[in-house]
Short mmCIF file of C-alpha atoms in Angstrom, two decimals:
data_model
loop_
_atom_site.label_atom_id
_atom_site.label_comp_id
_atom_site.label_asym_id
_atom_site.label_seq_id
_atom_site.Cartn_x
_atom_site.Cartn_y
_atom_site.Cartn_z
CA ASN A 1 12.21 7.85 16.60
CA GLU A 2 11.21 6.95 20.17
CA GLY A 3 7.59 6.32 19.17
CA SER A 4 8.35 3.81 16.43
CA MET A 5 7.72 0.07 16.63
CA GLU A 6 11.47 -0.54 16.29
CA ALA A 7 12.18 1.66 19.31
CA LEU A 8 9.47 -0.05 21.37
CA SER A 9 10.78 -3.49 20.43
CA ALA A 10 14.35 -2.53 21.33
CA LYS A 11 13.22 -1.09 24.68
CA LEU A 12 11.28 -4.22 25.61
CA GLU A 13 14.19 -6.45 24.63
CA ARG A 14 16.55 -4.39 26.80
CA ILE A 15 14.15 -4.64 29.77
CA PHE A 16 13.92 -8.41 29.39
CA LYS A 17 17.68 -8.89 29.15
CA GLU A 18 18.37 -6.70 32.20
CA ASN A 19 15.65 -8.06 34.49
CA VAL A 20 14.58 -11.57 33.54
CA LYS A 21 16.23 -14.39 35.50
CA PRO A 22 17.73 -17.51 33.89
CA ASN A 23 15.28 -20.38 33.28
CA SER A 24 12.29 -18.02 33.47
CA TYR A 25 9.38 -18.00 31.09
CA LEU A 26 6.94 -15.24 30.22
CA LYS A 27 3.16 -15.16 30.40
CA ILE A 28 1.95 -12.58 27.89
CA LYS A 29 -1.67 -11.45 28.32
CA SER A 30 -3.91 -9.06 26.44
CA GLY A 31 -7.46 -9.06 27.73
CA TRP A 32 -8.77 -12.61 27.57
CA PHE A 33 -5.88 -13.83 25.47
CA GLY A 34 -2.71 -15.30 26.93
CA GLN A 35 0.38 -17.10 25.72
CA LYS A 36 3.33 -18.76 27.43
CA VAL A 37 6.68 -17.89 25.85
CA GLU A 38 10.10 -19.27 26.71
CA ILE A 39 12.50 -16.39 27.23
CA ASP A 40 15.26 -18.10 25.24
CA SER A 41 13.01 -18.16 22.18
CA ILE A 42 12.67 -14.36 22.31
CA PHE A 43 16.41 -13.76 22.31
CA ASP A 44 16.95 -16.43 19.66
CA SER A 45 14.25 -14.92 17.44
CA SER A 46 15.79 -11.45 17.71
CA GLU A 47 19.11 -12.86 16.50
CA GLU A 48 17.35 -14.71 13.68
CA THR A 49 15.55 -11.51 12.71
CA ALA A 50 18.84 -9.63 12.49
CA GLU A 51 20.30 -12.39 10.31
CA LEU A 52 17.20 -12.31 8.08
CA GLU A 53 17.44 -8.52 7.70
CA ASP A 54 21.08 -8.84 6.64
CA GLU A 55 20.12 -11.53 4.14
CA LEU A 56 17.36 -9.36 2.67
CA LYS A 57 19.75 -6.43 2.32
CA ASP A 58 22.17 -8.64 0.41
CA ASP A 59 19.42 -9.90 -1.90
CA GLY A 60 17.04 -6.95 -2.08
CA ASN A 61 16.26 -7.49 -5.78
CA LYS A 62 15.39 -11.18 -5.53
CA HIS A 63 11.64 -10.64 -5.75
CA PHE A 64 11.71 -7.42 -7.77
CA LEU A 65 10.24 -8.93 -10.95
CA SER A 66 7.36 -10.75 -9.25
CA SER A 67 6.60 -7.67 -7.16
CA LYS A 68 6.35 -5.41 -10.22
CA LYS A 69 4.17 -7.97 -12.03
CA ASN A 70 1.78 -8.10 -9.08
CA GLN A 71 1.62 -4.31 -8.91
CA LEU A 72 0.86 -4.08 -12.64
CA HIS A 73 -1.83 -6.73 -12.29
CA ASP A 74 -3.44 -4.79 -9.45
CA LEU A 75 -3.34 -1.49 -11.36
CA TYR A 76 -4.99 -3.01 -14.43
CA SER A 77 -7.55 -5.02 -12.46
CA GLU A 78 -8.70 -1.83 -10.70
CA LEU A 79 -9.57 0.01 -13.93
CA PHE A 80 -13.16 1.25 -13.78
CA TYR A 81 -14.58 -1.38 -16.16
CA ASN A 82 -13.16 -4.46 -14.38
CA ASP A 83 -15.00 -6.57 -11.81
CA GLU A 84 -12.37 -6.05 -9.10
CA THR A 85 -12.48 -2.25 -9.24
CA LYS A 86 -13.44 -0.05 -6.32
CA LEU A 87 -14.53 2.66 -8.77
CA ASN A 88 -18.29 2.12 -8.94
CA PHE A 89 -19.48 5.49 -10.26
CA ILE A 90 -20.24 4.07 -13.72
CA ASP A 91 -21.37 0.56 -12.83
CA LYS A 92 -23.59 1.96 -10.04
CA SER A 93 -24.34 5.33 -11.59
CA ASN A 94 -27.68 5.59 -9.75
CA ARG A 95 -25.67 6.36 -6.60
CA TYR A 96 -24.19 9.51 -8.14
CA GLU A 97 -25.27 12.82 -9.59
CA PHE A 98 -23.74 13.79 -12.95
CA SER A 99 -23.58 17.28 -14.43
CA LEU A 100 -22.15 18.59 -17.70
CA LYS A 101 -19.59 21.30 -16.91
CA GLY A 102 -18.36 22.11 -20.40
CA PHE A 103 -16.21 20.94 -23.27
CA THR A 104 -12.48 20.61 -23.90
CA ALA A 105 -10.03 18.67 -26.07
CA ILE A 106 -7.78 15.68 -25.34
CA ASP A 107 -5.40 14.47 -28.06
CA ASP A 108 -7.21 16.78 -30.52
CA GLU A 109 -10.47 15.00 -29.71
CA GLY A 110 -13.44 16.98 -28.43
CA VAL A 111 -14.70 15.74 -25.07
CA TYR A 112 -17.55 16.40 -22.66
CA VAL A 113 -16.43 17.40 -19.17
CA ILE A 114 -18.80 15.62 -16.78
CA GLU A 115 -18.58 16.09 -13.03
CA PHE A 116 -19.93 13.46 -10.65
CA ASN A 117 -20.73 13.69 -6.95
CA PRO A 118 -22.09 11.12 -4.51
CA LYS A 119 -25.69 10.78 -3.51
CA ARG A 120 -25.97 10.16 0.21
CA SER A 121 -23.31 7.57 1.17
CA ALA A 122 -21.61 6.85 -2.17
CA ASP A 123 -17.82 6.83 -2.08
CA PHE A 124 -16.37 9.02 -4.85
CA ARG A 125 -16.41 12.37 -6.56
CA GLY A 126 -14.53 13.51 -9.64
CA THR A 127 -14.62 14.29 -13.34
CA ILE A 128 -15.10 12.11 -16.43
CA TYR A 129 -13.97 13.23 -19.90
CA VAL A 130 -16.08 11.56 -22.61
CA ASN A 131 -15.36 11.67 -26.35
CA ILE A 132 -18.05 13.66 -28.16
CA GLU A 133 -18.00 11.44 -31.27
CA ASP A 134 -17.88 7.87 -29.92
CA PHE A 135 -18.67 8.46 -26.21
CA ALA A 136 -15.51 6.69 -25.08
CA VAL A 137 -14.10 7.54 -21.65
CA MET A 138 -10.75 9.26 -22.27
CA ARG A 139 -9.90 10.43 -18.78
CA ILE A 140 -11.13 10.02 -15.21
CA ASP A 141 -10.09 12.08 -12.18
CA TYR A 142 -11.44 10.67 -8.92
CA GLU A 143 -11.06 10.79 -5.15
CA ASN A 144 -12.88 9.11 -2.32
CA VAL A 145 -15.08 11.09 0.06
CA ASN A 146 -15.63 8.22 2.51
CA SER A 147 -13.44 5.47 3.88
CA LEU A 148 -13.70 2.54 1.47
CA LYS A 149 -13.26 -0.08 4.16
CA ARG A 150 -13.38 0.12 7.94
CA ILE A 151 -12.85 -2.81 10.31
CA LYS A 152 -12.70 -2.73 14.12
CA LEU A 153 -12.40 -5.91 16.15
CA LEU A 154 -11.07 -6.56 19.66
CA GLY A 155 -8.98 -3.39 19.70
CA PHE A 156 -7.57 -3.87 16.21
CA SER A 157 -8.58 -1.47 13.44
CA TYR A 158 -8.05 -1.16 9.70
CA GLU A 159 -9.30 1.66 7.47
CA GLU A 160 -8.78 2.55 3.82
CA ILE A 161 -8.76 6.33 4.04
CA THR A 162 -7.34 7.53 0.70
CA TYR A 163 -8.08 6.34 -2.82
CA LYS A 164 -7.61 8.93 -5.54
CA GLY A 165 -6.01 9.30 -8.92
CA THR A 166 -6.18 9.89 -12.65
CA THR A 167 -6.59 7.40 -15.49
CA ILE A 168 -6.07 8.35 -19.15
CA PHE A 169 -6.93 6.39 -22.30
CA SER A 170 -6.05 7.25 -25.91
CA LYS A 171 -7.24 6.05 -29.30
CA GLY A 172 -4.83 3.91 -31.28
CA SER A 173 -4.43 3.46 -35.03
CA ASN A 174 -7.08 0.71 -34.92
CA ASN A 175 -9.56 3.22 -33.44
CA LYS A 176 -9.61 1.28 -30.18
CA TYR A 177 -8.75 2.84 -26.86
CA ASP A 178 -5.78 1.71 -24.80
CA LEU A 179 -4.53 2.66 -21.37
CA ARG A 180 -1.89 5.40 -21.46
CA PHE A 181 -1.47 6.65 -17.89
CA ILE A 182 -2.37 5.82 -14.30
CA ASP A 183 -1.70 7.94 -11.25
CA LYS A 184 -3.04 6.40 -8.04
CA VAL A 185 -2.65 7.16 -4.33
CA PHE A 186 -3.79 4.55 -1.82
CA GLY A 187 -3.69 5.31 1.90
CA ARG A 188 -4.46 3.05 4.86
CA LYS A 189 -4.67 3.46 8.61
CA MET A 190 -4.02 0.55 10.97
CA GLY A 191 -4.20 0.60 14.74
CA VAL A 192 -3.93 -1.44 17.91
CA ARG A 193 -5.53 -0.31 21.17
CA ARG A 194 -5.34 -3.03 23.81
CA PRO A 195 -3.95 -3.69 27.29
CA LEU A 196 -0.79 -5.77 27.46
CA SER A 197 0.92 -7.38 30.42
CA VAL A 198 4.09 -9.46 30.48
CA ILE A 199 4.57 -11.60 33.60
CA GLU A 200 7.86 -13.32 34.37
CA LYS A 201 7.52 -16.70 36.08
CA ASN A 202 10.22 -19.05 37.28
CA LYS A 203 9.60 -22.47 38.84
CA TYR A 204 13.26 -22.96 39.81
CA VAL A 205 13.45 -20.22 42.45
CA LYS A 206 12.19 -20.35 46.02
CA GLY A 207 8.94 -18.63 46.87
CA ARG A 208 6.27 -17.64 44.43
CA ARG A 209 6.78 -18.27 40.76
CA LYS A 210 5.77 -14.76 39.74
CA GLN A 211 8.93 -12.64 39.63
CA ASN A 212 8.19 -9.44 37.68
CA GLU A 213 5.31 -7.90 35.80
CA LEU A 214 5.27 -5.27 33.06
CA SER A 215 1.89 -3.71 32.24
CA MET A 216 1.06 -1.19 29.56
CA GLU A 217 -1.74 0.17 27.41
CA LEU A 218 -0.97 -0.16 23.71
CA ASP A 219 -2.29 2.65 21.52
CA ILE A 220 -0.53 2.28 18.18
CA VAL A 221 -1.60 3.95 14.93
CA ASN A 222 0.18 3.44 11.63
CA PHE A 223 -0.49 5.42 8.45
CA ASN A 224 0.67 3.98 5.15
CA THR A 225 0.40 5.79 1.80
CA GLU A 226 1.38 4.22 -1.51
CA LYS A 227 1.70 6.19 -4.75
CA TYR A 228 1.80 4.55 -8.17
CA GLU A 229 2.43 6.04 -11.60
CA LEU A 230 2.25 4.00 -14.80
CA VAL A 231 3.02 5.37 -18.26
CA VAL A 232 2.34 3.20 -21.33
CA PHE A 233 4.50 4.48 -24.19
CA ASP A 234 3.38 1.93 -26.76
CA SER A 235 1.27 -1.21 -27.03
CA GLU A 236 1.11 -4.00 -29.57
CA LEU A 237 -1.38 -6.81 -30.10
CA ILE A 238 0.29 -10.25 -30.09
CA SER A 239 -1.00 -13.81 -30.39
CA ASN A 240 -1.33 -16.30 -27.54
CA GLY A 241 1.62 -18.21 -28.96
CA GLU A 242 3.86 -15.14 -28.98
CA PHE A 243 2.85 -14.36 -25.43
CA SER A 244 3.55 -17.93 -24.25
CA ASN A 245 6.96 -17.97 -25.94
CA SER A 246 8.05 -14.56 -24.69
CA ALA A 247 10.91 -14.57 -22.17
CA GLU A 248 11.02 -12.24 -19.21
CA ASN A 249 14.23 -10.45 -18.32
CA GLU A 250 14.78 -11.64 -14.76
CA THR A 251 18.13 -9.87 -14.44
CA VAL A 252 16.63 -6.40 -14.02
CA LYS A 253 17.82 -4.90 -10.76
CA ALA A 254 16.22 -2.08 -8.81
CA THR A 255 18.19 0.91 -7.58
CA TYR A 256 16.65 2.47 -4.47
CA LEU A 257 17.27 6.17 -3.84
CA SER A 258 16.53 8.07 -0.64
CA SER A 259 15.91 11.27 -2.63
CA TYR A 260 15.80 12.52 -6.21
CA ASN A 261 19.21 12.51 -7.90
CA PRO A 262 19.27 14.13 -11.38
CA GLU A 263 22.61 12.47 -12.21
CA PHE A 264 20.95 9.05 -11.96
CA TRP A 265 19.00 9.75 -15.18
CA GLU A 266 21.96 10.88 -17.28
CA GLY A 267 22.34 8.85 -20.47
CA TYR A 268 18.74 7.60 -20.45
CA ASP A 269 16.30 8.47 -23.23
CA ILE A 270 13.25 8.98 -21.04
CA MET A 271 10.64 11.60 -20.34
CA GLU A 272 11.52 14.29 -17.83
CA PRO A 273 10.81 13.26 -14.20
CA ASN A 274 7.68 14.92 -12.89
CA LYS A 275 7.32 17.16 -9.86
CA ALA A 276 6.50 14.26 -7.51
CA ILE A 277 9.76 12.49 -8.39
CA ARG A 278 11.87 15.65 -8.11
CA GLU A 279 10.46 16.39 -4.66
CA PHE A 280 10.72 12.79 -3.44
CA THR A 281 12.68 12.07 -0.27
CA VAL A 282 12.65 9.29 2.31
CA SER A 283 11.56 10.26 5.82
CA ASP A 284 12.54 8.42 8.99
CA LYS A 285 9.37 9.54 10.78
#
């Protein structure tokens, strides 16, 4: 992909290697900001980067456990009743309009179907399913209607453009509700729009120190979308002592697939992969 960051980096490296003289250094400027860089450090860093990439490929599962734990922590902390949540349509209900749309059943429990929409500049719209008997929230479908965060500074931009999903709770044998399912999509947009000039200087050659200059206008936009699905098959209340003495299985390894492979699941006693998994494929774009 000629428009990718990898392609741009490779092109710049090729230009430097073909045109920069020995013992030169670079003056990199973007607006008011400037930095002197020794040319040898660029070539050395590219070699170190290649070595690091090879090392990461060889040990791709090293941080798998900690990564999954952090993701689970984030998913749970963003439930609508927690302080860290972005979902404010219950905590700040005065910012939303609620309307009863009907009745249905979830897990053989009758529920109210309540639709909510933003007043003025509130962030979300969606549907809440509330148990008729005990008024517990059993399901929430939500999606943002505004960007949740937008930052622009000195040509750099960051915007949270997508935040939508479904959360389902079910009543256990103790008549308390536990999390059963999370489906969340989180999308971000990041950009750089700044001038950039790279000036080659060399104090060991006759004449002026300035040898070559490369000028460009950077206009880079990156879209990143993350999709999470969590299914809780069972839950059990344990004591603090049991939790402290529990041992994590740190030998679990991840298998990364570029597309859905039905043979991968043979021999596993699991639920059938959903449509999103069956249609999954990795894109180079």
